[in-house]
Amino acid sequence: MLYIKDILVSLLVVFQEMKKYRCIVCGYVYDPVEGDPDGGIPPGTAFEDIPDDWECPVCGVKKSDFVEDDW
Ligand SMILES: [Zn+2]
C-alpha cells in the first residue's frame, strides 16, 4: 500500500507544478497541459520551464508580465 501512496503523492506534486499563468496585459492563459506549440513550447511544459525569451503569443510581452492564474 505504501507504493500506491507514493504514486499518489508524486501525481499531486506534478499537478501542483502544472499551474496556469495569465498574461496581465491581454488575459491570455498559458496552460502547461497544452503548452504553446506555435511558440515552440511543447505540451506538458511547466511555465517555470519556458525559456525566458518566450513571449506572449497574443500581445508579445515577456514571462515577467504573467501571473499565477488562481482560478
Ligand atoms: Zn499577452
mmCIF file of N, CA and C and ligand atoms in Angstrom:
data_model
loop_
_atom_site.group_PDB
_atom_site.id
_atom_site.type_symbol
_atom_site.label_atom_id
_atom_site.label_comp_id
_atom_site.label_asym_id
_atom_site.label_seq_id
_atom_site.Cartn_x
_atom_site.Cartn_y
_atom_site.Cartn_z
ATOM 1 N N MET A 1 0.834 -1.216 0.000
ATOM 2 C CA MET A 1 0.000 0.000 0.000
ATOM 3 C C MET A 1 0.864 1.259 0.000
ATOM 4 N N LEU A 2 2.031 1.098 0.577
ATOM 5 C CA LEU A 2 2.935 2.241 0.620
ATOM 6 C C LEU A 2 3.291 2.695 -0.797
ATOM 7 N N TYR A 3 3.433 1.725 -1.712
ATOM 8 C CA TYR A 3 3.793 2.027 -3.086
ATOM 9 C C TYR A 3 2.727 2.910 -3.746
ATOM 10 N N ILE A 4 1.458 2.530 -3.546
ATOM 11 C CA ILE A 4 0.361 3.308 -4.123
ATOM 12 C C ILE A 4 0.341 4.726 -3.561
ATOM 13 N N LYS A 5 0.619 4.832 -2.279
ATOM 14 C CA LYS A 5 0.635 6.154 -1.645
ATOM 15 C C LYS A 5 1.732 7.030 -2.276
ATOM 16 N N ASP A 6 2.881 6.421 -2.536
ATOM 17 C CA ASP A 6 3.980 7.169 -3.146
ATOM 18 C C ASP A 6 3.586 7.701 -4.520
ATOM 19 N N ILE A 7 2.875 6.870 -5.280
ATOM 20 C CA ILE A 7 2.435 7.292 -6.615
ATOM 21 C C ILE A 7 1.469 8.470 -6.510
ATOM 22 N N LEU A 8 0.537 8.373 -5.576
ATOM 23 C CA LEU A 8 -0.437 9.448 -5.407
ATOM 24 C C LEU A 8 0.245 10.752 -5.026
ATOM 25 N N VAL A 9 1.233 10.669 -4.145
ATOM 26 C CA VAL A 9 1.967 11.862 -3.738
ATOM 27 C C VAL A 9 2.703 12.455 -4.930
ATOM 28 N N SER A 10 3.297 11.589 -5.760
ATOM 29 C CA SER A 10 4.013 12.067 -6.940
ATOM 30 C C SER A 10 3.071 12.779 -7.900
ATOM 31 N N LEU A 11 1.897 12.201 -8.105
ATOM 32 C CA LEU A 11 0.926 12.816 -9.000
ATOM 33 C C LEU A 11 0.489 14.172 -8.467
ATOM 34 N N LEU A 12 0.343 14.270 -7.159
ATOM 35 C CA LEU A 12 -0.078 15.522 -6.547
ATOM 36 C C LEU A 12 0.981 16.596 -6.775
ATOM 37 N N VAL A 13 2.241 16.216 -6.639
ATOM 38 C CA VAL A 13 3.332 17.164 -6.854
ATOM 39 C C VAL A 13 3.327 17.659 -8.298
ATOM 40 N N VAL A 14 3.154 16.732 -9.243
ATOM 41 C CA VAL A 14 3.112 17.109 -10.657
ATOM 42 C C VAL A 14 1.959 18.057 -10.913
ATOM 43 N N PHE A 15 0.803 17.716 -10.342
ATOM 44 C CA PHE A 15 -0.380 18.540 -10.543
ATOM 45 C C PHE A 15 -0.151 19.950 -10.023
ATOM 46 N N GLN A 16 0.487 20.073 -8.874
ATOM 47 C CA GLN A 16 0.714 21.389 -8.281
ATOM 48 C C GLN A 16 1.707 22.207 -9.095
ATOM 49 N N GLU A 17 2.627 21.509 -9.765
ATOM 50 C CA GLU A 17 3.624 22.231 -10.553
ATOM 51 C C GLU A 17 3.055 22.729 -11.872
ATOM 52 N N MET A 18 1.960 22.100 -12.300
ATOM 53 C CA MET A 18 1.402 22.470 -13.596
ATOM 54 C C MET A 18 0.344 23.560 -13.452
ATOM 55 N N LYS A 19 0.755 24.681 -12.948
ATOM 56 C CA LYS A 19 -0.180 25.783 -12.761
ATOM 57 C C LYS A 19 -0.341 26.577 -14.047
ATOM 58 N N LYS A 20 -1.532 27.144 -14.190
ATOM 59 C CA LYS A 20 -1.769 28.023 -15.327
ATOM 60 C C LYS A 20 -1.288 29.428 -14.980
ATOM 61 N N TYR A 21 -0.847 30.138 -15.994
ATOM 62 C CA TYR A 21 -0.421 31.522 -15.800
ATOM 63 C C TYR A 21 -1.151 32.418 -16.784
ATOM 64 N N ARG A 22 -1.492 33.610 -16.315
ATOM 65 C CA ARG A 22 -2.285 34.512 -17.119
ATOM 66 C C ARG A 22 -1.504 35.779 -17.440
ATOM 67 N N CYS A 23 -1.608 36.194 -18.696
ATOM 68 C CA CYS A 23 -0.962 37.435 -19.125
ATOM 69 C C CYS A 23 -1.748 38.626 -18.552
ATOM 70 N N ILE A 24 -1.050 39.494 -17.813
ATOM 71 C CA ILE A 24 -1.759 40.614 -17.184
ATOM 72 C C ILE A 24 -2.110 41.695 -18.198
ATOM 73 N N VAL A 25 -1.511 41.614 -19.387
ATOM 74 C CA VAL A 25 -1.773 42.634 -20.401
ATOM 75 C C VAL A 25 -3.000 42.297 -21.250
ATOM 76 N N CYS A 26 -3.050 41.058 -21.759
ATOM 77 C CA CYS A 26 -4.131 40.715 -22.684
ATOM 78 C C CYS A 26 -5.077 39.640 -22.159
ATOM 79 N N GLY A 27 -4.711 38.976 -21.058
ATOM 80 C CA GLY A 27 -5.600 37.968 -20.493
ATOM 81 C C GLY A 27 -5.382 36.567 -21.041
ATOM 82 N N TYR A 28 -4.400 36.415 -21.924
ATOM 83 C CA TYR A 28 -4.090 35.073 -22.438
ATOM 84 C C TYR A 28 -3.669 34.177 -21.282
ATOM 85 N N VAL A 29 -4.163 32.940 -21.266
ATOM 86 C CA VAL A 29 -3.803 31.994 -20.217
ATOM 87 C C VAL A 29 -2.914 30.897 -20.789
ATOM 88 N N TYR A 30 -1.731 30.747 -20.193
ATOM 89 C CA TYR A 30 -0.843 29.656 -20.577
ATOM 90 C C TYR A 30 -1.235 28.406 -19.802
ATOM 91 N N ASP A 31 -1.592 27.345 -20.525
ATOM 92 C CA ASP A 31 -1.953 26.076 -19.904
ATOM 93 C C ASP A 31 -0.824 25.081 -20.150
ATOM 94 N N PRO A 32 -0.132 24.662 -19.082
ATOM 95 C CA PRO A 32 1.011 23.746 -19.232
ATOM 96 C C PRO A 32 0.643 22.451 -19.945
ATOM 97 N N VAL A 33 -0.606 22.028 -19.812
ATOM 98 C CA VAL A 33 -1.032 20.787 -20.456
ATOM 99 C C VAL A 33 -0.985 20.935 -21.979
ATOM 100 N N GLU A 34 -1.326 22.118 -22.459
ATOM 101 C CA GLU A 34 -1.361 22.348 -23.904
ATOM 102 C C GLU A 34 -0.065 22.953 -24.431
ATOM 103 N N GLY A 35 0.671 23.640 -23.553
ATOM 104 C CA GLY A 35 1.884 24.303 -23.998
ATOM 105 C C GLY A 35 1.562 25.419 -24.982
ATOM 106 N N ASP A 36 2.559 25.799 -25.775
ATOM 107 C CA ASP A 36 2.361 26.806 -26.820
ATOM 108 C C ASP A 36 3.111 26.347 -28.061
ATOM 109 N N PRO A 37 2.531 25.351 -28.764
ATOM 110 C CA PRO A 37 3.207 24.764 -29.931
ATOM 111 C C PRO A 37 3.661 25.808 -30.947
ATOM 112 N N ASP A 38 2.847 26.838 -31.170
ATOM 113 C CA ASP A 38 3.218 27.876 -32.132
ATOM 114 C C ASP A 38 4.431 28.674 -31.671
ATOM 115 N N GLY A 39 4.624 28.715 -30.333
ATOM 116 C CA GLY A 39 5.753 29.462 -29.788
ATOM 117 C C GLY A 39 6.928 28.554 -29.459
ATOM 118 N N GLY A 40 6.843 27.292 -29.887
ATOM 119 C CA GLY A 40 7.948 26.374 -29.666
ATOM 120 C C GLY A 40 7.939 25.718 -28.297
ATOM 121 N N ILE A 41 6.800 25.815 -27.595
ATOM 122 C CA ILE A 41 6.700 25.201 -26.273
ATOM 123 C C ILE A 41 5.837 23.942 -26.378
ATOM 124 N N PRO A 42 6.430 22.759 -26.209
ATOM 125 C CA PRO A 42 5.665 21.511 -26.346
ATOM 126 C C PRO A 42 4.675 21.325 -25.207
ATOM 127 N N PRO A 43 3.563 20.620 -25.461
ATOM 128 C CA PRO A 43 2.586 20.317 -24.404
ATOM 129 C C PRO A 43 3.251 19.634 -23.221
ATOM 130 N N GLY A 44 2.812 19.988 -22.017
ATOM 131 C CA GLY A 44 3.392 19.374 -20.822
ATOM 132 C C GLY A 44 4.529 20.177 -20.229
ATOM 133 N N THR A 45 4.789 21.369 -20.768
ATOM 134 C CA THR A 45 5.869 22.207 -20.267
ATOM 135 C C THR A 45 5.356 23.135 -19.176
ATOM 136 N N ALA A 46 5.921 23.017 -17.975
ATOM 137 C CA ALA A 46 5.538 23.910 -16.887
ATOM 138 C C ALA A 46 5.975 25.335 -17.214
ATOM 139 N N PHE A 47 5.223 26.297 -16.720
ATOM 140 C CA PHE A 47 5.537 27.693 -17.025
ATOM 141 C C PHE A 47 6.975 28.045 -16.616
ATOM 142 N N GLU A 48 7.394 27.463 -15.486
ATOM 143 C CA GLU A 48 8.745 27.749 -14.986
ATOM 144 C C GLU A 48 9.824 27.256 -15.952
ATOM 145 N N ASP A 49 9.472 26.271 -16.775
ATOM 146 C CA ASP A 49 10.466 25.678 -17.679
ATOM 147 C C ASP A 49 10.503 26.347 -19.053
ATOM 148 N N ILE A 50 9.633 27.330 -19.264
ATOM 149 C CA ILE A 50 9.646 28.048 -20.538
ATOM 150 C C ILE A 50 10.866 28.957 -20.591
ATOM 151 N N PRO A 51 11.546 29.016 -21.740
ATOM 152 C CA PRO A 51 12.709 29.915 -21.866
ATOM 153 C C PRO A 51 12.332 31.369 -21.565
ATOM 154 N N ASP A 52 13.270 32.113 -20.981
ATOM 155 C CA ASP A 52 12.986 33.489 -20.585
ATOM 156 C C ASP A 52 12.700 34.398 -21.774
ATOM 157 N N ASP A 53 13.109 33.981 -22.967
ATOM 158 C CA ASP A 53 12.873 34.847 -24.128
ATOM 159 C C ASP A 53 11.536 34.535 -24.811
ATOM 160 N N TRP A 54 10.763 33.644 -24.188
ATOM 161 C CA TRP A 54 9.426 33.349 -24.722
ATOM 162 C C TRP A 54 8.534 34.568 -24.555
ATOM 163 N N GLU A 55 7.672 34.782 -25.525
ATOM 164 C CA GLU A 55 6.777 35.929 -25.458
ATOM 165 C C GLU A 55 5.325 35.475 -25.526
ATOM 166 N N CYS A 56 4.441 36.295 -24.963
ATOM 167 C CA CYS A 56 3.011 36.008 -25.035
ATOM 168 C C CYS A 56 2.616 35.905 -26.505
ATOM 169 N N PRO A 57 1.970 34.785 -26.895
ATOM 170 C CA PRO A 57 1.610 34.592 -28.305
ATOM 171 C C PRO A 57 0.565 35.591 -28.802
ATOM 172 N N VAL A 58 -0.106 36.258 -27.882
ATOM 173 C CA VAL A 58 -1.147 37.197 -28.276
ATOM 174 C C VAL A 58 -0.628 38.626 -28.368
ATOM 175 N N CYS A 59 0.062 39.088 -27.307
ATOM 176 C CA CYS A 59 0.467 40.503 -27.276
ATOM 177 C C CYS A 59 1.975 40.710 -27.222
ATOM 178 N N GLY A 60 2.758 39.641 -27.028
ATOM 179 C CA GLY A 60 4.199 39.757 -27.146
ATOM 180 C C GLY A 60 4.962 40.208 -25.915
ATOM 181 N N VAL A 61 4.309 40.255 -24.747
ATOM 182 C CA VAL A 61 5.044 40.633 -23.540
ATOM 183 C C VAL A 61 5.850 39.438 -23.024
ATOM 184 N N LYS A 62 6.757 39.704 -22.094
ATOM 185 C CA LYS A 62 7.629 38.663 -21.570
ATOM 186 C C LYS A 62 6.966 37.868 -20.438
ATOM 187 N N LYS A 63 7.661 36.810 -20.026
ATOM 188 C CA LYS A 63 7.177 35.957 -18.943
ATOM 189 C C LYS A 63 6.904 36.738 -17.668
ATOM 190 N N SER A 64 7.681 37.803 -17.447
ATOM 191 C CA SER A 64 7.543 38.568 -16.206
ATOM 192 C C SER A 64 6.197 39.276 -16.111
ATOM 193 N N ASP A 65 5.484 39.359 -17.233
ATOM 194 C CA ASP A 65 4.173 40.001 -17.217
ATOM 195 C C ASP A 65 3.046 38.985 -17.057
ATOM 196 N N PHE A 66 3.408 37.772 -16.670
ATOM 197 C CA PHE A 66 2.407 36.742 -16.401
ATOM 198 C C PHE A 66 2.276 36.536 -14.893
ATOM 199 N N VAL A 67 1.046 36.281 -14.451
ATOM 200 C CA VAL A 67 0.807 35.985 -13.041
ATOM 201 C C VAL A 67 0.115 34.632 -12.936
ATOM 202 N N GLU A 68 0.255 34.019 -11.750
ATOM 203 C CA GLU A 68 -0.397 32.752 -11.499
ATOM 204 C C GLU A 68 -1.905 32.905 -11.646
ATOM 205 N N ASP A 69 -2.518 31.953 -12.349
ATOM 206 C CA ASP A 69 -3.961 32.017 -12.518
ATOM 207 C C ASP A 69 -4.607 31.264 -11.368
ATOM 208 N N ASP A 70 -5.188 31.989 -10.431
ATOM 209 C CA ASP A 70 -5.687 31.381 -9.202
ATOM 210 C C ASP A 70 -6.977 30.602 -9.367
ATOM 211 N N TRP A 71 -7.724 30.913 -10.389
ATOM 212 C CA TRP A 71 -8.993 30.210 -10.521
ATOM 213 C C TRP A 71 -8.947 29.453 -11.792
HETATM 214 ZN ZN ZN B 1 -0.484 38.833 -23.602
#
